[in-house]
Short mmCIF file of C-alpha atoms and ligand atoms in Angstrom, two decimals:
data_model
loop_
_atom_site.label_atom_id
_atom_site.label_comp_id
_atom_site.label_asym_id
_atom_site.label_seq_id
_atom_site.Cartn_x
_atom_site.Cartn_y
_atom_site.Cartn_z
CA UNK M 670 -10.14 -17.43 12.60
CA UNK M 671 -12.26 -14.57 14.35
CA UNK M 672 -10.07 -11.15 14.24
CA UNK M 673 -11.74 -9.13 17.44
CA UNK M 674 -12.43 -5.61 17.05
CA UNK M 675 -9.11 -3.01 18.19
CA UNK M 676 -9.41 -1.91 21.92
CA UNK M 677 -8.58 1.54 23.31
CA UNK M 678 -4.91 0.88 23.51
CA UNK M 679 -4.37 -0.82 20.27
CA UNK M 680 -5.98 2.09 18.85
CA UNK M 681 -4.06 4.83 20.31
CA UNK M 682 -0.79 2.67 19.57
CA UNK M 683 -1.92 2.97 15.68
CA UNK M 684 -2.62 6.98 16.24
CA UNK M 685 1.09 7.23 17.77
CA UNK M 686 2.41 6.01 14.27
CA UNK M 687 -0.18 7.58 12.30
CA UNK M 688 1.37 10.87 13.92
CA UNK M 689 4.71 9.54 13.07
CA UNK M 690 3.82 10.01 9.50
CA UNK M 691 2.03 13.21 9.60
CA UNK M 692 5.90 14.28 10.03
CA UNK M 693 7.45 11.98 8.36
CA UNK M 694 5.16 11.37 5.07
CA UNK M 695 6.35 8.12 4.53
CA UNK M 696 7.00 4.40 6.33
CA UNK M 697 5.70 1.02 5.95
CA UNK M 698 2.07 1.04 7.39
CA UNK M 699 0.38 -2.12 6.34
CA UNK M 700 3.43 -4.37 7.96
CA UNK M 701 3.37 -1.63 11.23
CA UNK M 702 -0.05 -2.32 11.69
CA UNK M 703 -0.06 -5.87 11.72
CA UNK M 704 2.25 -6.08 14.30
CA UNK M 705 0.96 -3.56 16.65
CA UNK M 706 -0.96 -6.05 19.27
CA UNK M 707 1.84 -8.54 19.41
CA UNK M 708 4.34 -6.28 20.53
CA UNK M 709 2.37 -4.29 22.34
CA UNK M 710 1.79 -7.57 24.52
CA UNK M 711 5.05 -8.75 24.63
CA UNK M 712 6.32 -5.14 25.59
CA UNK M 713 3.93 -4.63 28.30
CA UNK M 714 3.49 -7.61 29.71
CA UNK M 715 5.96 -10.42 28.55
CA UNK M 716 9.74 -9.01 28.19
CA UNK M 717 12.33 -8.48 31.01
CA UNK M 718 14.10 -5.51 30.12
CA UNK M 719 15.28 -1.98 31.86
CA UNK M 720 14.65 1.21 29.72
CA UNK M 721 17.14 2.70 31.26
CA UNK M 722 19.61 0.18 31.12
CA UNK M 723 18.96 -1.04 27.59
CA UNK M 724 22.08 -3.29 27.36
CA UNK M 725 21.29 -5.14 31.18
CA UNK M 726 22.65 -8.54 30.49
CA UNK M 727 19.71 -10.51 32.10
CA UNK M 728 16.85 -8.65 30.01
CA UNK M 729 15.04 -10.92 27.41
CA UNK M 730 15.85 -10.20 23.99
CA UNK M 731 13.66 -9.35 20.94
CA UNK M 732 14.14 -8.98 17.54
CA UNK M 733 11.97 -7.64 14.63
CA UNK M 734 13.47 -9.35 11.99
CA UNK M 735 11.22 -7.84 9.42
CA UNK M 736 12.59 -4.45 10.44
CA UNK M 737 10.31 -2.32 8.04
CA UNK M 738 7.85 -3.07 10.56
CA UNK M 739 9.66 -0.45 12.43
CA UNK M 740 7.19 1.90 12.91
CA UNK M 741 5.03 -0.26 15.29
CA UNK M 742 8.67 -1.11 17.59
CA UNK M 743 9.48 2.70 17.56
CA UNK M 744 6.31 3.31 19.14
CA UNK M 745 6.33 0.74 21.73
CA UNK M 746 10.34 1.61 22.63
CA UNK M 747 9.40 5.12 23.30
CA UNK M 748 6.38 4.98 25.46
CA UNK M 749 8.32 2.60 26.99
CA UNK M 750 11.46 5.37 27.77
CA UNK M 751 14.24 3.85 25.93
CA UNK M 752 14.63 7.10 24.03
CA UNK M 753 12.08 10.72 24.09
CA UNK M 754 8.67 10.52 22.60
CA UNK M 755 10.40 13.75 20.52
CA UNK M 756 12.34 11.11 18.07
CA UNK M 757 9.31 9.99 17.01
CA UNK M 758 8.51 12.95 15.16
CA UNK M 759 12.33 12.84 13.80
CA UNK M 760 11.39 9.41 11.78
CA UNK M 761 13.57 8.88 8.86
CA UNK M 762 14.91 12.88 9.36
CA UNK M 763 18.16 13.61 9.24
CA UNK M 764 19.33 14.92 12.46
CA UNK M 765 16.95 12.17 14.15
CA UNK M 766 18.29 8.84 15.68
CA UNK M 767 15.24 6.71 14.04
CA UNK M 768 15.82 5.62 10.41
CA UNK M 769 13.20 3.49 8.47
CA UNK M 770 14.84 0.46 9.35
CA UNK M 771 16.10 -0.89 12.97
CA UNK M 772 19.58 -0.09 13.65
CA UNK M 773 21.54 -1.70 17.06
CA UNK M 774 22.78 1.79 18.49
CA UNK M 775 18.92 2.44 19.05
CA UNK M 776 18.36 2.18 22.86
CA UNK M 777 16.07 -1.51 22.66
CA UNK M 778 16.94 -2.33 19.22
CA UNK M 779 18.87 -5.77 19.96
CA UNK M 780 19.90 -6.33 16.47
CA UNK M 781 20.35 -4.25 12.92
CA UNK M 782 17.26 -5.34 10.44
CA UNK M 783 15.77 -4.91 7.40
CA UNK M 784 17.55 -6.75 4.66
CA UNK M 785 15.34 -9.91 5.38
CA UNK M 786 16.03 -13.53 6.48
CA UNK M 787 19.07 -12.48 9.12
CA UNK M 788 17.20 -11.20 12.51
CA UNK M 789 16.17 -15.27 13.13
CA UNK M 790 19.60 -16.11 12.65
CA UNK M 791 21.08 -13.83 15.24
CA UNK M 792 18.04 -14.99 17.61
CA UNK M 793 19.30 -18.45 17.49
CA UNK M 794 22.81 -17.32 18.04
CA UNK M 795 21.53 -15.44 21.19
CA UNK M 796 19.48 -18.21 22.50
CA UNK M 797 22.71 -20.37 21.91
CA UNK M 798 24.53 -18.46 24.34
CA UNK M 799 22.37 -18.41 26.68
CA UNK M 800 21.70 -21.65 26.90
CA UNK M 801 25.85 -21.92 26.70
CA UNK M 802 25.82 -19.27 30.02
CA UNK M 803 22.85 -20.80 31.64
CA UNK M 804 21.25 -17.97 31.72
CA UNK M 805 17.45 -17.26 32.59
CA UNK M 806 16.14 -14.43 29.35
CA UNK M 807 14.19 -15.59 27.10
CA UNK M 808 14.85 -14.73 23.09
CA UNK M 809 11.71 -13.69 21.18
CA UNK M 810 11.82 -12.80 17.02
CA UNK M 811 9.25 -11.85 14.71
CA UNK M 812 9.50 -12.67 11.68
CA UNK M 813 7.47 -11.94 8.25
CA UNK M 814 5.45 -15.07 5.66
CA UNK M 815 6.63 -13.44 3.11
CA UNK M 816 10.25 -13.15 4.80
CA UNK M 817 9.83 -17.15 5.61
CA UNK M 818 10.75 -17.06 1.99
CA UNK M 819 14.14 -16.58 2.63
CA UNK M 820 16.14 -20.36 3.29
CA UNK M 821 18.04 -18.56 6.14
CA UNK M 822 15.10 -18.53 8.21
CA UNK M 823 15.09 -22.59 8.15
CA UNK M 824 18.84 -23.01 8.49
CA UNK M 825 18.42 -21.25 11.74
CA UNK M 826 15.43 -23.19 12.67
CA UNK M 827 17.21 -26.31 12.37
CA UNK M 828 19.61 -25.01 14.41
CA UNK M 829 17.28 -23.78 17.06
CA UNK M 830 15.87 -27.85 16.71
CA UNK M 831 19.15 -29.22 16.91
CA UNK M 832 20.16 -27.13 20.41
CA UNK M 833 16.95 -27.81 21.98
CA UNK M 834 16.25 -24.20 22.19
CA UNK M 835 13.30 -23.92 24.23
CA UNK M 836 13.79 -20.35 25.78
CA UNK M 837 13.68 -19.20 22.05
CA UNK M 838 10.37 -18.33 19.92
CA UNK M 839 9.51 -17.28 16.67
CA UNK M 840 6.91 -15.32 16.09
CA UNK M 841 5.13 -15.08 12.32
CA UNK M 842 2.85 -12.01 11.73
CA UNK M 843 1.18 -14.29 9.24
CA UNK M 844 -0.27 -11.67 7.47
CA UNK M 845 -0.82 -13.37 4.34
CA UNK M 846 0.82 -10.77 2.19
CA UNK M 847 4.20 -9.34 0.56
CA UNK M 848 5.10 -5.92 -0.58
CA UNK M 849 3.75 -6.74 -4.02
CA UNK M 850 1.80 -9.23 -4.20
CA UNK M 851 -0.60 -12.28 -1.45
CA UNK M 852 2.47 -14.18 -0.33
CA UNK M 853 1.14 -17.31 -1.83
CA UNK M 854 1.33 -15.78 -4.91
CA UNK M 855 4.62 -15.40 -4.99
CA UNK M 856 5.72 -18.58 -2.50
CA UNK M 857 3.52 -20.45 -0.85
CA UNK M 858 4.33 -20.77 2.98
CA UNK M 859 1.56 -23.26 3.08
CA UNK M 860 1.53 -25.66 5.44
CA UNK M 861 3.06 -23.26 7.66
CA UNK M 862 2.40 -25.30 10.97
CA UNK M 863 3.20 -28.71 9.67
CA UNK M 864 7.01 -26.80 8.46
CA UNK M 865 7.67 -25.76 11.31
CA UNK M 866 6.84 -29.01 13.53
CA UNK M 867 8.71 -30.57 10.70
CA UNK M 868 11.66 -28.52 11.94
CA UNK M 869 11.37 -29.59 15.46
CA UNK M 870 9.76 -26.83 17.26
CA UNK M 871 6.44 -26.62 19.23
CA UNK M 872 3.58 -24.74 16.91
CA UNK M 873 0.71 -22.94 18.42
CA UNK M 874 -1.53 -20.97 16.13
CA UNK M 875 -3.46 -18.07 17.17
CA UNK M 876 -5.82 -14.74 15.96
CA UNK M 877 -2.43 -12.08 16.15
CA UNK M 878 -5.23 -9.12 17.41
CA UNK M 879 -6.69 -11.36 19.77
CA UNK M 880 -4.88 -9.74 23.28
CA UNK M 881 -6.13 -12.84 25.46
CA UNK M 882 -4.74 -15.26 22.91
CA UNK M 883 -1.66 -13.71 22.49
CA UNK M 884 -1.50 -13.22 26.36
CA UNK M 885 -2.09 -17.30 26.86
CA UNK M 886 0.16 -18.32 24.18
CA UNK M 887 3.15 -16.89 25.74
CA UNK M 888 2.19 -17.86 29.17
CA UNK M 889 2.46 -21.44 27.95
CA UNK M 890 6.16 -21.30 26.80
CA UNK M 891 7.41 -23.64 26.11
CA UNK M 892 5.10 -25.15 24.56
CA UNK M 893 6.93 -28.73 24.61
CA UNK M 894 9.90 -28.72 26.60
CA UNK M 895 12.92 -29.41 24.83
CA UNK M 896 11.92 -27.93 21.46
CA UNK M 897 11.77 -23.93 20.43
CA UNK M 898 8.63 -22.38 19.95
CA UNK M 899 6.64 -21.37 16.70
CA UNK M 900 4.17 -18.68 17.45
CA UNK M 901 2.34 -18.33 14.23
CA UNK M 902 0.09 -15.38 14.31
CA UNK M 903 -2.78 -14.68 11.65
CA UNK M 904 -3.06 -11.18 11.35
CA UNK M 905 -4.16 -8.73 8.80
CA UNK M 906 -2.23 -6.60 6.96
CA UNK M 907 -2.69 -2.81 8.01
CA UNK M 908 -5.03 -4.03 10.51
CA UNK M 909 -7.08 -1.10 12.00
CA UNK M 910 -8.14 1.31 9.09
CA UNK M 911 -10.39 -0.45 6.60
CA UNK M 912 -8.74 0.69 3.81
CA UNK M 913 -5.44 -0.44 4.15
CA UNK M 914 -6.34 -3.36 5.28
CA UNK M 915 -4.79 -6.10 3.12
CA UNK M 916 -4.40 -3.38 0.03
CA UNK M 917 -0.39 -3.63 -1.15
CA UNK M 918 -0.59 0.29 -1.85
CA UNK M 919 -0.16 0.32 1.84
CA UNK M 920 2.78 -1.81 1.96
CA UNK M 921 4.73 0.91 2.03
CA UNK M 922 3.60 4.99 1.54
CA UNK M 923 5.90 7.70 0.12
CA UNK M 924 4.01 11.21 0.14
CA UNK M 925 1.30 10.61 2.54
CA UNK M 926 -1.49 13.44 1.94
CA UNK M 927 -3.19 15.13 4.81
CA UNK M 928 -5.94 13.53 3.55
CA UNK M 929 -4.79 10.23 4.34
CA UNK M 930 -3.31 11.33 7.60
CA UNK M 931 -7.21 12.06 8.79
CA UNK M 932 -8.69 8.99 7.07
CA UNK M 933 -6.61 7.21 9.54
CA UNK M 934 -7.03 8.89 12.56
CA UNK M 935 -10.80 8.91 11.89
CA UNK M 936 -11.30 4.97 11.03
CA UNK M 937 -8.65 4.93 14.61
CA UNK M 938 -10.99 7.06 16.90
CA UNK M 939 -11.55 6.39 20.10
C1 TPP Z 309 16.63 -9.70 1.63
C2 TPP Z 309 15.49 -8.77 1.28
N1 TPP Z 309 14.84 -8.97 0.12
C3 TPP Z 309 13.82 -8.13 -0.23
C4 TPP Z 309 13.48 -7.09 0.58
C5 TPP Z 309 12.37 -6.13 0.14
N2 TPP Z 309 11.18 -6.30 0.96
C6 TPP Z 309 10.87 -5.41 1.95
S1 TPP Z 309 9.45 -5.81 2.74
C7 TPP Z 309 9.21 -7.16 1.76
C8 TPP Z 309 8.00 -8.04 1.95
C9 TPP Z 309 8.08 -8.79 3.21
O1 TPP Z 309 6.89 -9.50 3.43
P1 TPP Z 309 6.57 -10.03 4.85
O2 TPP Z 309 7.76 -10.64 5.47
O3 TPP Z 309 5.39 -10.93 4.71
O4 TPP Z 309 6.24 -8.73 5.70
P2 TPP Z 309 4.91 -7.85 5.69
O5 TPP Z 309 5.31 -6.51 5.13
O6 TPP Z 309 3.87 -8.51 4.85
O7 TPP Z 309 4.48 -7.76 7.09
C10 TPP Z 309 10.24 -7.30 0.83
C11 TPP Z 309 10.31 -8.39 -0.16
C12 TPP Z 309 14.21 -6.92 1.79
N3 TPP Z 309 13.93 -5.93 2.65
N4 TPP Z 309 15.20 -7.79 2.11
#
């Protein structure tokens, strides 16, 4: 799988959170920066939703179920004007709204995550309902490999099978990694595509930095009527500044030096 080079935009996404941290000193880079060019597509070019009327009933709904991905969502919600750009800088500070996992009274935040394994769960439940209301959204959650541990994740997908949930899709930022450790070091997700057709759903696999790719696999949702939708995305951990790519010390950073701050934004230049 060929991982193309970061555009413009993908780039100044990844500055946005690197200046998160300059106040913050801390947050979970390598799993933000994996994520950055599938929500950036599905925020600007995919979801339904009003900014200003986070809570509209027809909007589509999307969940990061591996919540300390946060970082990357945070971004995206704010340039989007569900809250001020000036939270940003309040990450994970006391007298800010944003904490370092996503909580439901955040304007766009559909669902409370971070303890892994629960976000796909409350997908299927939304999907469920609409279905239920015959409603037209669409329910979208990402989930981690190394959260795919978790057997949560499959009771929902047979659930998702069993209702024929075809306006819901998973999303895996198959990143190949865990906080401490390659995920197939500690359990093997392998073969990820054959588990979930096993579980019923329609599997496309794509390059999870490749815009195009990302931008044709959701045009062609469903991808078999009837069945919900795996979208498993290869990506690289901390994608975006060479090294953090795929190192665990970047899992997650307590302390970050200015140092660090301006290897970033230098390896991110436009
Ligand atoms: C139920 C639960 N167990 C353990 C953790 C601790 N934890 C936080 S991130 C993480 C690794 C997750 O790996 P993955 O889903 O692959 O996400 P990545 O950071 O690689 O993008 C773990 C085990 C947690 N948040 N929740």
């Amino acid at each position: 799988m060929v991982i193309k080079e970061l555009d413009t935009r993908s780039r100044l996404l990844r500055q946005t959170v690197v200046r998160i941290l300059a106040y913050s000193r801390r947050g979970h880079v390598g799993a933000a920066f994996s994520l950055i060019e599938i929500l950036r597509v599905l925020y600007d070019e995919v979801l339904s939703f009003d900014a200003k009327n986070p809570h509209w009933p027809g909007r589509d709904r999307c969940i990061l179920s591996k919540g300390h991905g946060c970082l990357a969502l945070y971004t995206l919600l704010a340039e989007k004007g569900f809250f001020p750009e000036s939270e940003l800088w309040k990450f994970c500070a006391f007298d800010g709204l944003l904490g370092g996992h996503p909580e439901h009274k955040i304007p766009g935040v559909e669902a409370s995550t971070g303890s892994l394994g629960h976000g796909f769960s409350l997908g299927v439940g939304m999907a469920i309902n609409g279905q239920y209301e015959k409603a037209a959204y669409r329910t979208f959650v990402i989930i981690g490999d190394g959260e795919s541990n978790e057997g949560s994740v499959w009771e929902a997908a047979m659930s998702a099978s069993k209702h024929h949930l075809d306006k819901l899709t998973v999303i895996v930022d198959y990143n190949k990694q865990q906080s401490y450790a390659a995920a197939c070091e500690v359990q093997d997700m392998e073969p990820m595509a054959d588990k979930w057709k096993a579980f019923g759903f329609g599997v496309r696999e794509i390059d999870g930095h490749d815009i195009e790719a990302l931008r044709s696999a959701f045009k062609a949702l469903p991808f078999e009527p009837g069945k919900p939708n795996a979208l498993i995305c290869h990506t690289i951990k901390g994608k975006g500044a060479s090294f953090a790519e795929n190192n665990l010390k970047w899992h997650h950073k307590n302390k970050i030096t200015d140092d660090e701050i301006d290897g970033l934004l230098k390896e991110l230049a436009v």
